[in-house]
GROMACS .gro file of C-alpha atoms in nm:
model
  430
    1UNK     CA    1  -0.095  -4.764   4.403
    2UNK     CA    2   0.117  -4.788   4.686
    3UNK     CA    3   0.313  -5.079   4.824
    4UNK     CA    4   0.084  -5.108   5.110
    5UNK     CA    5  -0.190  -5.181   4.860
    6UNK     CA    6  -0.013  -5.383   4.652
    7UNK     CA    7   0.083  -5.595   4.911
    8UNK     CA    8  -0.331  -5.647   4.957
    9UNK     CA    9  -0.404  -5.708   4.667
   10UNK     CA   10  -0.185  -5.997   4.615
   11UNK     CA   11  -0.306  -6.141   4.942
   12UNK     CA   12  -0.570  -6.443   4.923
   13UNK     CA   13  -0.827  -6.315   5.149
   14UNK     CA   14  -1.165  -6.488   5.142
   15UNK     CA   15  -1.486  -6.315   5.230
   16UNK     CA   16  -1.867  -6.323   5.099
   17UNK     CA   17  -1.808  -6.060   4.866
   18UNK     CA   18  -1.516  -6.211   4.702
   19UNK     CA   19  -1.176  -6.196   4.692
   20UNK     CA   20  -0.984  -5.869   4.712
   21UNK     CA   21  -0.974  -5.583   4.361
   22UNK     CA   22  -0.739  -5.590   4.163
   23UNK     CA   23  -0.699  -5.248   4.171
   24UNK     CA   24  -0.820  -5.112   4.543
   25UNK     CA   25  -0.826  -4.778   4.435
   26UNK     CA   26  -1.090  -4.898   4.232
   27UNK     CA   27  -1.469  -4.839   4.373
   28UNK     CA   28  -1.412  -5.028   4.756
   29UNK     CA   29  -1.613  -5.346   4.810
   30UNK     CA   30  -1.820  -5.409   5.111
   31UNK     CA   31  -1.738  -5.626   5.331
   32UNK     CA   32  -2.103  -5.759   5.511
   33UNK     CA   33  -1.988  -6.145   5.643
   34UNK     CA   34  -1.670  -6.264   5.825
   35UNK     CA   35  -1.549  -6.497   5.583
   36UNK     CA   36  -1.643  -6.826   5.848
   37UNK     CA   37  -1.983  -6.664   5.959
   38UNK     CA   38  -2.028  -6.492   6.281
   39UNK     CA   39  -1.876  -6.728   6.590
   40UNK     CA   40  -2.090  -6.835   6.876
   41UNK     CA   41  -2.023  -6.587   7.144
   42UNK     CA   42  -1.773  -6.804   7.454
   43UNK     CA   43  -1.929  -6.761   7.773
   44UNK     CA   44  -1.879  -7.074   7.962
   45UNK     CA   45  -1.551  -7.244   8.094
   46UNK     CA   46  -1.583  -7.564   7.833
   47UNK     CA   47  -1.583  -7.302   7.503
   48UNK     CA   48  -1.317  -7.127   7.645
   49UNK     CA   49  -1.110  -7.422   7.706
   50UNK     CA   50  -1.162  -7.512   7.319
   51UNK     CA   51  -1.098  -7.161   7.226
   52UNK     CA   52  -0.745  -7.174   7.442
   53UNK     CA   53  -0.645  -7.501   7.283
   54UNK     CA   54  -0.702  -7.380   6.929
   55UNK     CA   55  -0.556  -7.048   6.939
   56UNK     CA   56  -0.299  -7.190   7.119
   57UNK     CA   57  -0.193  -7.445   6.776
   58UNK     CA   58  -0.287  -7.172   6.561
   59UNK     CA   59  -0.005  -6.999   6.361
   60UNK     CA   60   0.113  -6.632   6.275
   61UNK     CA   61   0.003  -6.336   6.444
   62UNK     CA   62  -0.318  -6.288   6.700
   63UNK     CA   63  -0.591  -6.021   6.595
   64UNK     CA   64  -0.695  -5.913   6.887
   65UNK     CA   65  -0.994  -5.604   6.975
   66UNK     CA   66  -1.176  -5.540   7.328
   67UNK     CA   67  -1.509  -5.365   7.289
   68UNK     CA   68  -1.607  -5.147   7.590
   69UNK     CA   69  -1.883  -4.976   7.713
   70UNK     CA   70  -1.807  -4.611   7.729
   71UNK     CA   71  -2.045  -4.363   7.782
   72UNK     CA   72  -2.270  -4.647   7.910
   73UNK     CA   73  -2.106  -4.822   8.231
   74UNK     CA   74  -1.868  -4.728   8.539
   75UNK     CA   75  -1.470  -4.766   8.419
   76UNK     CA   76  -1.341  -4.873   8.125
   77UNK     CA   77  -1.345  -5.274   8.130
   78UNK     CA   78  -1.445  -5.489   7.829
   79UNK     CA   79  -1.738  -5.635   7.749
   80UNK     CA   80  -1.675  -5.848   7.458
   81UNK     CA   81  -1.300  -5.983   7.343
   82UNK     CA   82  -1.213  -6.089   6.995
   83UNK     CA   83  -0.971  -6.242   6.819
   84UNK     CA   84  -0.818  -6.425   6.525
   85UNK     CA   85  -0.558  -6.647   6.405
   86UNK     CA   86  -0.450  -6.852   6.114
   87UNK     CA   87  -0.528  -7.188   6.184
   88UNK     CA   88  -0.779  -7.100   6.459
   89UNK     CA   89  -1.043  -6.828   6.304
   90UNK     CA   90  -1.241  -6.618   6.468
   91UNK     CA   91  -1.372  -6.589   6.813
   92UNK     CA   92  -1.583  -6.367   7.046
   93UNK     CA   93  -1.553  -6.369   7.412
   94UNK     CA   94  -1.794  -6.250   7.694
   95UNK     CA   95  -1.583  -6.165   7.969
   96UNK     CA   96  -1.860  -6.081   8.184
   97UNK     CA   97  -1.928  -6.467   8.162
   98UNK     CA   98  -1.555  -6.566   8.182
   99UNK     CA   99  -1.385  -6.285   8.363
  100UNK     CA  100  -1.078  -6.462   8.383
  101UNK     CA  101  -0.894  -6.510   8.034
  102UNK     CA  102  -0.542  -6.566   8.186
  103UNK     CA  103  -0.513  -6.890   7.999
  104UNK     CA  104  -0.562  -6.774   7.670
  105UNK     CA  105  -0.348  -6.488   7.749
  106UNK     CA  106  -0.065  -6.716   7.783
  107UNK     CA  107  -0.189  -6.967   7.558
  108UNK     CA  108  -0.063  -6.691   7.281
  109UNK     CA  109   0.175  -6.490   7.479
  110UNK     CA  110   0.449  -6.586   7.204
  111UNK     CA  111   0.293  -6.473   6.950
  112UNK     CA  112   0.289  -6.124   6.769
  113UNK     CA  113  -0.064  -5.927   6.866
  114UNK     CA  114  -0.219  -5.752   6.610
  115UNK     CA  115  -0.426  -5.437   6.719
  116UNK     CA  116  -0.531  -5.097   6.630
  117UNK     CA  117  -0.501  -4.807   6.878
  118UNK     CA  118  -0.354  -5.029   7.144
  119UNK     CA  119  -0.303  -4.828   7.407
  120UNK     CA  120  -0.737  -4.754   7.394
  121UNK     CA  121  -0.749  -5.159   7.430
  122UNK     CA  122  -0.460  -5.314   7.658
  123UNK     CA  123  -0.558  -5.219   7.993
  124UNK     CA  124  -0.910  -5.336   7.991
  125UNK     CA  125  -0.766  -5.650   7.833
  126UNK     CA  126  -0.535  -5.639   8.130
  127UNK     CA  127  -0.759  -5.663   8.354
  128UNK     CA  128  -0.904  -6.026   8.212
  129UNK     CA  129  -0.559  -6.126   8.189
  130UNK     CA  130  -0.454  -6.058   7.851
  131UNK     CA  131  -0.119  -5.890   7.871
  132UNK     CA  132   0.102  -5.947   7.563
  133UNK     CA  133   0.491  -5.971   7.506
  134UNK     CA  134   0.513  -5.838   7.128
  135UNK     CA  135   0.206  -5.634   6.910
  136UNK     CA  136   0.174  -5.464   6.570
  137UNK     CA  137  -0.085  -5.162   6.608
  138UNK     CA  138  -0.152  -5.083   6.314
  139UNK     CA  139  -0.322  -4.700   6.384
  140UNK     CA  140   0.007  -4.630   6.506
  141UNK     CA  141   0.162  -4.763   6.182
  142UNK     CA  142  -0.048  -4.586   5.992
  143UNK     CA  143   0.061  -4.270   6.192
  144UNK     CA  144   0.438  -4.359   6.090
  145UNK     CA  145   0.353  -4.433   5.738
  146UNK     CA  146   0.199  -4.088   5.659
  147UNK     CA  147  -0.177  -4.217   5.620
  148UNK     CA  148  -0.384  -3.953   5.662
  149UNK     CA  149  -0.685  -4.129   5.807
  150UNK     CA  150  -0.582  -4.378   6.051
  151UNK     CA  151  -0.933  -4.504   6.167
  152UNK     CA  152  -1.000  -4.861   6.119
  153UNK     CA  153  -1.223  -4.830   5.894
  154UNK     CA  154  -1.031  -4.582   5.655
  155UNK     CA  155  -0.711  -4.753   5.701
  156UNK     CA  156  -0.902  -5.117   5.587
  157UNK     CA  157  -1.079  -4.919   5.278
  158UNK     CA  158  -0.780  -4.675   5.205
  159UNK     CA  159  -0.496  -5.012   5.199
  160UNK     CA  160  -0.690  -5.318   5.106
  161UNK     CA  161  -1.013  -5.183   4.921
  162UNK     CA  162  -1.299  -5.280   5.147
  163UNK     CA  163  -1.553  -5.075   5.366
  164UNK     CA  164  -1.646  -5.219   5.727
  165UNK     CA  165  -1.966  -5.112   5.873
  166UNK     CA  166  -1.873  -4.914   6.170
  167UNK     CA  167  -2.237  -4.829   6.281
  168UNK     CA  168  -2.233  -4.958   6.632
  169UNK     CA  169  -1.869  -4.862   6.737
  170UNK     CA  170  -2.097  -4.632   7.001
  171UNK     CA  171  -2.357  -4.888   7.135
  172UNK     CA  172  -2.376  -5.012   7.480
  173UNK     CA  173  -2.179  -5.359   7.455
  174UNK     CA  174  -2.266  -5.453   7.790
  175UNK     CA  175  -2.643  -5.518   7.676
  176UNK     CA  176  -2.724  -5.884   7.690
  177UNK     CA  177  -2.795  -6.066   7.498
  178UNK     CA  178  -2.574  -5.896   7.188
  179UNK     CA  179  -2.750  -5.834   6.900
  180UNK     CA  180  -2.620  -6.079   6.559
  181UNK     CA  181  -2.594  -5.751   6.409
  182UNK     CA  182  -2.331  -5.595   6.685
  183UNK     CA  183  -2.178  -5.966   6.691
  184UNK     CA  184  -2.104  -5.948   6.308
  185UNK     CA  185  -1.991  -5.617   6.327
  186UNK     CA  186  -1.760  -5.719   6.640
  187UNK     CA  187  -1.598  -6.017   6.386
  188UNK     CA  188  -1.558  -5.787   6.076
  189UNK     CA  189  -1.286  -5.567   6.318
  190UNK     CA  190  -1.021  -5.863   6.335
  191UNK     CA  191  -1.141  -6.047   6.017
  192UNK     CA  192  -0.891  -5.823   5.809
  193UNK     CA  193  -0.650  -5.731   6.091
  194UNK     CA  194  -0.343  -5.921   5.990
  195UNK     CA  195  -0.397  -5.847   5.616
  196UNK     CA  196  -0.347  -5.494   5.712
  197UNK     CA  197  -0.044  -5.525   5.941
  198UNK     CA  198   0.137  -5.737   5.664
  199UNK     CA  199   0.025  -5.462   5.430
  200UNK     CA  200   0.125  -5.171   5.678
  201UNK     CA  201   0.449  -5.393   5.749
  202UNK     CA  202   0.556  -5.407   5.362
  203UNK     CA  203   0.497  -5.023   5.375
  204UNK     CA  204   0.691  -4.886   5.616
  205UNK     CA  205   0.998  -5.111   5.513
  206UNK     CA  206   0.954  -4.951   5.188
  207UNK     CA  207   0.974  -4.593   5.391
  208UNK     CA  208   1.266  -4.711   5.610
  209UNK     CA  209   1.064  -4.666   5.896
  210UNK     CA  210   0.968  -5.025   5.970
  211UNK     CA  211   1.313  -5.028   6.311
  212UNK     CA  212   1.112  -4.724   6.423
  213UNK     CA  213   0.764  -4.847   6.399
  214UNK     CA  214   0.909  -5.222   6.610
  215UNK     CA  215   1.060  -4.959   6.904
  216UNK     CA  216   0.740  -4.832   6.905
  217UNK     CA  217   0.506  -5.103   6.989
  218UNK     CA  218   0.801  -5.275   7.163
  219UNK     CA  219   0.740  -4.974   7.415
  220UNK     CA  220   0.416  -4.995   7.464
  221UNK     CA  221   0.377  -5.340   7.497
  222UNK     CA  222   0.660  -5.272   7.782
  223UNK     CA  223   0.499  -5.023   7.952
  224UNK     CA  224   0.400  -5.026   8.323
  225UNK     CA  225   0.037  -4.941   8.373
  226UNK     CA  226  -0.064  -4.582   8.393
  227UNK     CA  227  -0.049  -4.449   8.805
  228UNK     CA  228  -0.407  -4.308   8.899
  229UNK     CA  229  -0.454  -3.970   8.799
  230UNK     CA  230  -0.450  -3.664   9.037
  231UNK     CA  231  -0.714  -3.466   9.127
  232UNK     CA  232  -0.926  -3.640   8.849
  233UNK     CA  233  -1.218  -3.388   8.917
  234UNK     CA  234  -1.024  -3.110   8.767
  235UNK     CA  235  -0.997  -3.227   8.427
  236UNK     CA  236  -1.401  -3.163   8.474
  237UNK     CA  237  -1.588  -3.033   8.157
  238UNK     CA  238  -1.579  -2.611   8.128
  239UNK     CA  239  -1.330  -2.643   8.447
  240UNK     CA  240  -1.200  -2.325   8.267
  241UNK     CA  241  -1.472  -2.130   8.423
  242UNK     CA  242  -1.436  -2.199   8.774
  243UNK     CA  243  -1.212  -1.942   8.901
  244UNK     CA  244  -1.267  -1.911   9.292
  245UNK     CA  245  -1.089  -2.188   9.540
  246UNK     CA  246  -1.450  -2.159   9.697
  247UNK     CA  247  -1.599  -2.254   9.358
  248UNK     CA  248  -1.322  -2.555   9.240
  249UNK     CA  249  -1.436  -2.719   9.628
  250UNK     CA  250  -1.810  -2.739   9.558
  251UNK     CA  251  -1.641  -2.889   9.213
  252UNK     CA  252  -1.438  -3.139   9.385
  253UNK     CA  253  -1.724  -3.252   9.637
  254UNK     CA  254  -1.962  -3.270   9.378
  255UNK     CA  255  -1.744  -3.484   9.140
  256UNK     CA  256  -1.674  -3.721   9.386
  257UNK     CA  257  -2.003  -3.789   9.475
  258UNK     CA  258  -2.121  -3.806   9.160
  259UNK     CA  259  -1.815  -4.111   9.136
  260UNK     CA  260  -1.897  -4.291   9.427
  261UNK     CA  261  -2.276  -4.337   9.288
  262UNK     CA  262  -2.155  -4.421   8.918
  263UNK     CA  263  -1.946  -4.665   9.059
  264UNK     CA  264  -2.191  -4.795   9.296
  265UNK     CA  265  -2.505  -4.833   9.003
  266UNK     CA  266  -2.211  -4.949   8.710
  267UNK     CA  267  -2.291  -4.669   8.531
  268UNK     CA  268  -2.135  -4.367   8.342
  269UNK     CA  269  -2.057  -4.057   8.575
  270UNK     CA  270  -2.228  -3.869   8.331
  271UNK     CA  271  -2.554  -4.005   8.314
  272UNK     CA  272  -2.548  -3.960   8.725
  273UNK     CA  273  -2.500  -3.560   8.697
  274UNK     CA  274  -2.355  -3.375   8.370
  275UNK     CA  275  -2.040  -3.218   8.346
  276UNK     CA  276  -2.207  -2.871   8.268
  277UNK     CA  277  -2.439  -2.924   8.541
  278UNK     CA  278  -2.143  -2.936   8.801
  279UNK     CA  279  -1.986  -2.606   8.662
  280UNK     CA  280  -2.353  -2.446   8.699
  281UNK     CA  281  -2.364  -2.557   9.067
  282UNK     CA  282  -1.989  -2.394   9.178
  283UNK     CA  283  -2.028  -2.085   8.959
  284UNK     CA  284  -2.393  -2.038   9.141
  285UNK     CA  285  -2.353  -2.180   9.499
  286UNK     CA  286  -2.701  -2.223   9.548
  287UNK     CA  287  -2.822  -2.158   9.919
  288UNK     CA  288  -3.045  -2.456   9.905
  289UNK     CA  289  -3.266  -2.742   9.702
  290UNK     CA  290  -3.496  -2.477   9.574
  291UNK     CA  291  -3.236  -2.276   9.399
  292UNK     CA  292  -3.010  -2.591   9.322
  293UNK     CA  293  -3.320  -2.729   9.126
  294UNK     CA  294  -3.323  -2.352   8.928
  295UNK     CA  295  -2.991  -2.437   8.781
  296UNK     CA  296  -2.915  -2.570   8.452
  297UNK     CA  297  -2.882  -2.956   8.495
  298UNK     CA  298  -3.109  -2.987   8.766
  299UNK     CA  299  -3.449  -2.972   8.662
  300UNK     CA  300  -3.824  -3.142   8.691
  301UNK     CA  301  -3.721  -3.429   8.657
  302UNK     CA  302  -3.434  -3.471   8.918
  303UNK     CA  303  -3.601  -3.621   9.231
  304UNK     CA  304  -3.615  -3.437   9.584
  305UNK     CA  305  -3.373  -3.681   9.718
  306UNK     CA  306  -3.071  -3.674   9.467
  307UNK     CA  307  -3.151  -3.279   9.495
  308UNK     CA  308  -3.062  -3.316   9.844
  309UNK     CA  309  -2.783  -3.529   9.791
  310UNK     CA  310  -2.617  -3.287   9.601
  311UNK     CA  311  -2.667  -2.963   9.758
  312UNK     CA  312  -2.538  -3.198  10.078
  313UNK     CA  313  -2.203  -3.171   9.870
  314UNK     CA  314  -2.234  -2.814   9.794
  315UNK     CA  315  -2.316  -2.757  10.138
  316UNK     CA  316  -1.966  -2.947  10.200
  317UNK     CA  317  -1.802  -2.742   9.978
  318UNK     CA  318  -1.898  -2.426  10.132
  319UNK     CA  319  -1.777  -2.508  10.486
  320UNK     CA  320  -1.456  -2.622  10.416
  321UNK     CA  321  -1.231  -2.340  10.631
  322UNK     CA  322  -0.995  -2.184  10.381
  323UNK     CA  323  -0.692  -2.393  10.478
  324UNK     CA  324  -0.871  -2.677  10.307
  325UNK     CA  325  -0.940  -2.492   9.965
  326UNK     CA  326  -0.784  -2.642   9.622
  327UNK     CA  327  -0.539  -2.470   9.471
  328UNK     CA  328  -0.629  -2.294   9.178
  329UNK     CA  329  -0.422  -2.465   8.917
  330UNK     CA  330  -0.262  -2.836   8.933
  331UNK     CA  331   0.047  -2.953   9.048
  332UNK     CA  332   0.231  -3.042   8.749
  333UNK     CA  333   0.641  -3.136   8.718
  334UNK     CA  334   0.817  -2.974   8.472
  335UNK     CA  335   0.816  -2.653   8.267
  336UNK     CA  336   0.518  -2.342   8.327
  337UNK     CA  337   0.324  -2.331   8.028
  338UNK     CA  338   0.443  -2.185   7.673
  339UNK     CA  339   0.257  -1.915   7.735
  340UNK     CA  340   0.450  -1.730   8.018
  341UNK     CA  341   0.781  -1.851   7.883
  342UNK     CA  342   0.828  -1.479   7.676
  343UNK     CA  343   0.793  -1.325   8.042
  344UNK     CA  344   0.972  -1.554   8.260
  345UNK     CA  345   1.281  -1.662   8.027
  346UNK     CA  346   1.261  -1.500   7.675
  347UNK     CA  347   1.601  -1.697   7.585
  348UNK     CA  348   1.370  -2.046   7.675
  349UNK     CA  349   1.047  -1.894   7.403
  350UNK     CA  350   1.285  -1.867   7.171
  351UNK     CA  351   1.431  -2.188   7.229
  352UNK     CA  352   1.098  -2.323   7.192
  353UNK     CA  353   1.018  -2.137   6.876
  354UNK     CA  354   1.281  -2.244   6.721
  355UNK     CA  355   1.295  -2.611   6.802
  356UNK     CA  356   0.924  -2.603   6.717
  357UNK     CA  357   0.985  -2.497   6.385
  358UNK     CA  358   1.274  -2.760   6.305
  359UNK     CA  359   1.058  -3.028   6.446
  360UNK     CA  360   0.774  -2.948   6.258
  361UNK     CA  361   1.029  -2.872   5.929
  362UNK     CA  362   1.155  -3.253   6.022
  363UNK     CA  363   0.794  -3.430   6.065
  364UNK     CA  364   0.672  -3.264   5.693
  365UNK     CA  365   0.989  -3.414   5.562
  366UNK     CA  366   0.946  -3.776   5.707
  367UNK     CA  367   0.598  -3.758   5.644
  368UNK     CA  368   0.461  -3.794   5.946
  369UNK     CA  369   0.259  -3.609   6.301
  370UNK     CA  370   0.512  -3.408   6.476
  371UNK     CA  371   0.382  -3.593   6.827
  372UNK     CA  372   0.494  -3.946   6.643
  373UNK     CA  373   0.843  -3.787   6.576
  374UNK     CA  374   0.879  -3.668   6.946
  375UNK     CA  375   0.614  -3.547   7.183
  376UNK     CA  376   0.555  -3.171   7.217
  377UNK     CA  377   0.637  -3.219   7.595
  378UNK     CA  378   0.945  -3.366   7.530
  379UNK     CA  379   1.040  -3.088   7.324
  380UNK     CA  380   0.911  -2.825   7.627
  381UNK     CA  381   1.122  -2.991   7.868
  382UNK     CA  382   1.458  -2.988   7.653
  383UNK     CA  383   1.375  -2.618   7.610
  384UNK     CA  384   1.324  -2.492   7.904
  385UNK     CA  385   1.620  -2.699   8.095
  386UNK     CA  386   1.875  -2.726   7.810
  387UNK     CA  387   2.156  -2.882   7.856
  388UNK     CA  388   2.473  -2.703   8.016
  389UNK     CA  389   2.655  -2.737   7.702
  390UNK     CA  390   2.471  -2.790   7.394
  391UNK     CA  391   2.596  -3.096   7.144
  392UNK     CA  392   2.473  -3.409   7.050
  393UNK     CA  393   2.551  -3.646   7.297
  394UNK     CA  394   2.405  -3.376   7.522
  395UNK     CA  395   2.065  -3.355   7.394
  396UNK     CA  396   2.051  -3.717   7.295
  397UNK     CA  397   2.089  -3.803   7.682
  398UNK     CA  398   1.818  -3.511   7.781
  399UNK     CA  399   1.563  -3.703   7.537
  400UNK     CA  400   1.644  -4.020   7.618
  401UNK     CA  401   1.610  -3.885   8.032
  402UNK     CA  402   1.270  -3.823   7.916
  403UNK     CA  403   1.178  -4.127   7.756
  404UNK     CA  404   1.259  -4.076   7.343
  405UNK     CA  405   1.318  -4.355   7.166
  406UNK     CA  406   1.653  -4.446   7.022
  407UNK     CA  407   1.525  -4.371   6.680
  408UNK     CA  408   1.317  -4.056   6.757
  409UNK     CA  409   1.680  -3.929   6.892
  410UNK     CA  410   1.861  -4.031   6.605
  411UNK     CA  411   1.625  -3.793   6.401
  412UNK     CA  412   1.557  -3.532   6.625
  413UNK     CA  413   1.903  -3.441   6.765
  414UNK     CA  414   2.016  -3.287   6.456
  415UNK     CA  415   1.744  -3.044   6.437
  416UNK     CA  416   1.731  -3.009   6.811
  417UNK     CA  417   2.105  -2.867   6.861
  418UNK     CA  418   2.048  -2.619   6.598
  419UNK     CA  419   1.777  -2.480   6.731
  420UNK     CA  420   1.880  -2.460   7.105
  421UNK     CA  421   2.189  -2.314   6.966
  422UNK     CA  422   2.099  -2.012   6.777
  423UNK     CA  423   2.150  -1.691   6.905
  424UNK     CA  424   1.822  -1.565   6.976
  425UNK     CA  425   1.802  -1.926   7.141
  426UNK     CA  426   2.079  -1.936   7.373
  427UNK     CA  427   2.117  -1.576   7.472
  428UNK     CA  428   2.130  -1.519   7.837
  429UNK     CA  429   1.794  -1.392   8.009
  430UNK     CA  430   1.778  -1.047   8.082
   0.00000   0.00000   0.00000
């Protein structure tokens, strides 16, 4: 039994189905109730006043989750908040009702957050106001620990010994009302939250990773919000097919309308036109409605006037004079992909073989994915721009340029200067 469990199983948690095994690696116990029952969902601005004032002279760390509606509804915003705190239980928050949770936001702003897979969670908790100062995600912990299941629900069974019921993790949370059900199954995610971060916590000190794990959720919790993307439409589904500039326009035009009507009926892009049906309509450049409706994607049951609404885009497409063509390929910064490097700079492949293999060499030994140790574009970039003399202070500052953290340099600089510094490596290119 490992620390991690050992440090649950000595913890006092109370829940329908008792108190936690002795021994978790023992047969795993459901766990069917929150321990307090399932909390009235807040929808009104008296609840949430009560729910701000009670959090707010709660102790310890916040659980916190966001459920969303993906798959379901236009963007990525939340549909139902919840959190919970010593002193304070459990709550569940429509914010759809109370867009606006600002207050509480601040209310616990100085406290430690408690989620899993954060980065999935804090911008649509952004949006309502939530933005904290300090978290604990404990998927990432688990990452840094060596766990190899990291799920929620693994990481609750594998450390403390019970099972959640994760069958609606896929419904459509904006329905109203929710479903007791969904609402139970919505309070089970933070009812053992902090259990596991003070489990995950007493683990990673024991691996002397704990420093690492804190500059880790230090920077996300610091970082800015993600800039738009570019030229969304390209990272379209079977993109890879479309190889004509003629053929990635009736893409593009296509895409967007398809995102100005999601957006306009709150509903997923895909359930407005597929993906694959898209690709069918740039690879085939249909003439008109009668062949459009022949194509895979558009069939019986698509009416004559969305028909014409996208062959109007086709149509778009195909009239565009050359000078406004995409590209083929996006704009990207940085290094060509690994794939040309053997042709363009054989001393940079071998480079990148080489730091590859120390890097992954270095991740087996700390027990841990080689993108938590330092990601593989970090890596690219130090490889194909080395520095002009190779040494440690050298490549520190190139992956700190690119946004390593102090501890991810500490460890990877060792490796990292032998490999750019072998002689395949730093051979000239012919």
């Amino acid at each position: 039994m490992t620390d991690a469990q050992e440090t649950a199983a000595d913890s006092s948690l109370r829940t329908t189905g008792g108190g936690p095994p002795d021994d978790v690696e023992s047969a795993p116990i459901p766990l069917l109730e929150p321990r307090d029952g399932i909390p009235p969902v807040v929808a009104d601005e008296t609840s949430l006043a009560e729910v701000i004032a009670a959090f707010a002279a709660g102790s310890g760390p916040v659980a916190v989750d966001a459920e969303r509606a993906s798959g379901y509804r236009y963007g990525q915003r939340a549909y139902l908040v919840q959190l919970r705190r010593e002193g304070a239980g459990s709550t569940l928050i429509d914010p759809v009702a109370c867009p606006d949770l600002s207050g509480l936001g601040e209310a616990i702003s100085g406290a430690e957050w408690v989620l899993h897979a954060a980065t999935q969670d804090l911008p649509c908790l952004r949006e309502i106001g939530m933005i904290p100062t300090s978290i604990f995600d404990t998927e990432l912990a688990g990452r840094l620990a060596g766990f190899p299941r990291v799920g929620l629900g693994a990481m609750v069974e594998g450390v403390l010994g019970f099972v959640l019921e994760k069958g609606h993790s896929a419904v459509d949370w904006s329905t109203r009302p929710l479903p007791d059900p969904w609402l139970r199954y919505a309070a089970l995610d933070v009812e053992l939250l902090v259990d596991l971060r003070d489990a995950l916590e007493k683990e990673l000190d024991r691996q002397g990773k704990l420093e690492w794990a804190r500059e880790e959720f230090d920077a996300i919790a610091s970082a800015p919000p993600a800039p738009p993307r570019v030229d969304p439409w390209r990272r379209t589904s079977g993109m890879h097919k479309v190889r004509r500039r003629r053929q990635m326009a009736v893409v593009r035009e296509l895409w967007t309308a398809r995102d100005k009507v999601a957006q306009r009926r709150d509903v997923s892009p895909g359930k407005v036109l597929s993906d694959g049906a898209i690709v069918e309509a740039a690879l085939g450049l249909p003439p008109n409605v009668h062949a459009l409706a022949g194509l895979p994607g558009f069939g019986h049951r698509m009416g004559r006037r969305q028909l014409e609404q996208w062959q109007a885009a086709v149509d778009r497409a195909k009239a565009l004079p050359d000078s406004e063509l995409p590209q083929p390929g996006q704009a990207v910064s940085g290094p060509p992909p690994p794939r040309s490097w053997a042709d363009r700079d054989p001393a940079a492949a071998a480079r990148l073989s080489a730091a590859r293999a120390a890097v992954s060499a270095l991740a087996e030994e700390l027990n841990m994915p080689q993108e938590n140790l330092i990601t593989p574009d970090t890596v690219r970039r130090v490889c194909w721009e080395p520095p002009a003399q190779v040494d440690a202070d050298s490549v520190a500052a190139a992956l700190a340029s690119h946004g390593a953290r102090q501890w991810q340099i500490a460890q990877v600089t060792p490796a990292l200067v032998t490999a750019l510094t072998t002689p395949a490596a730093s051979a000239s290119p012919k």
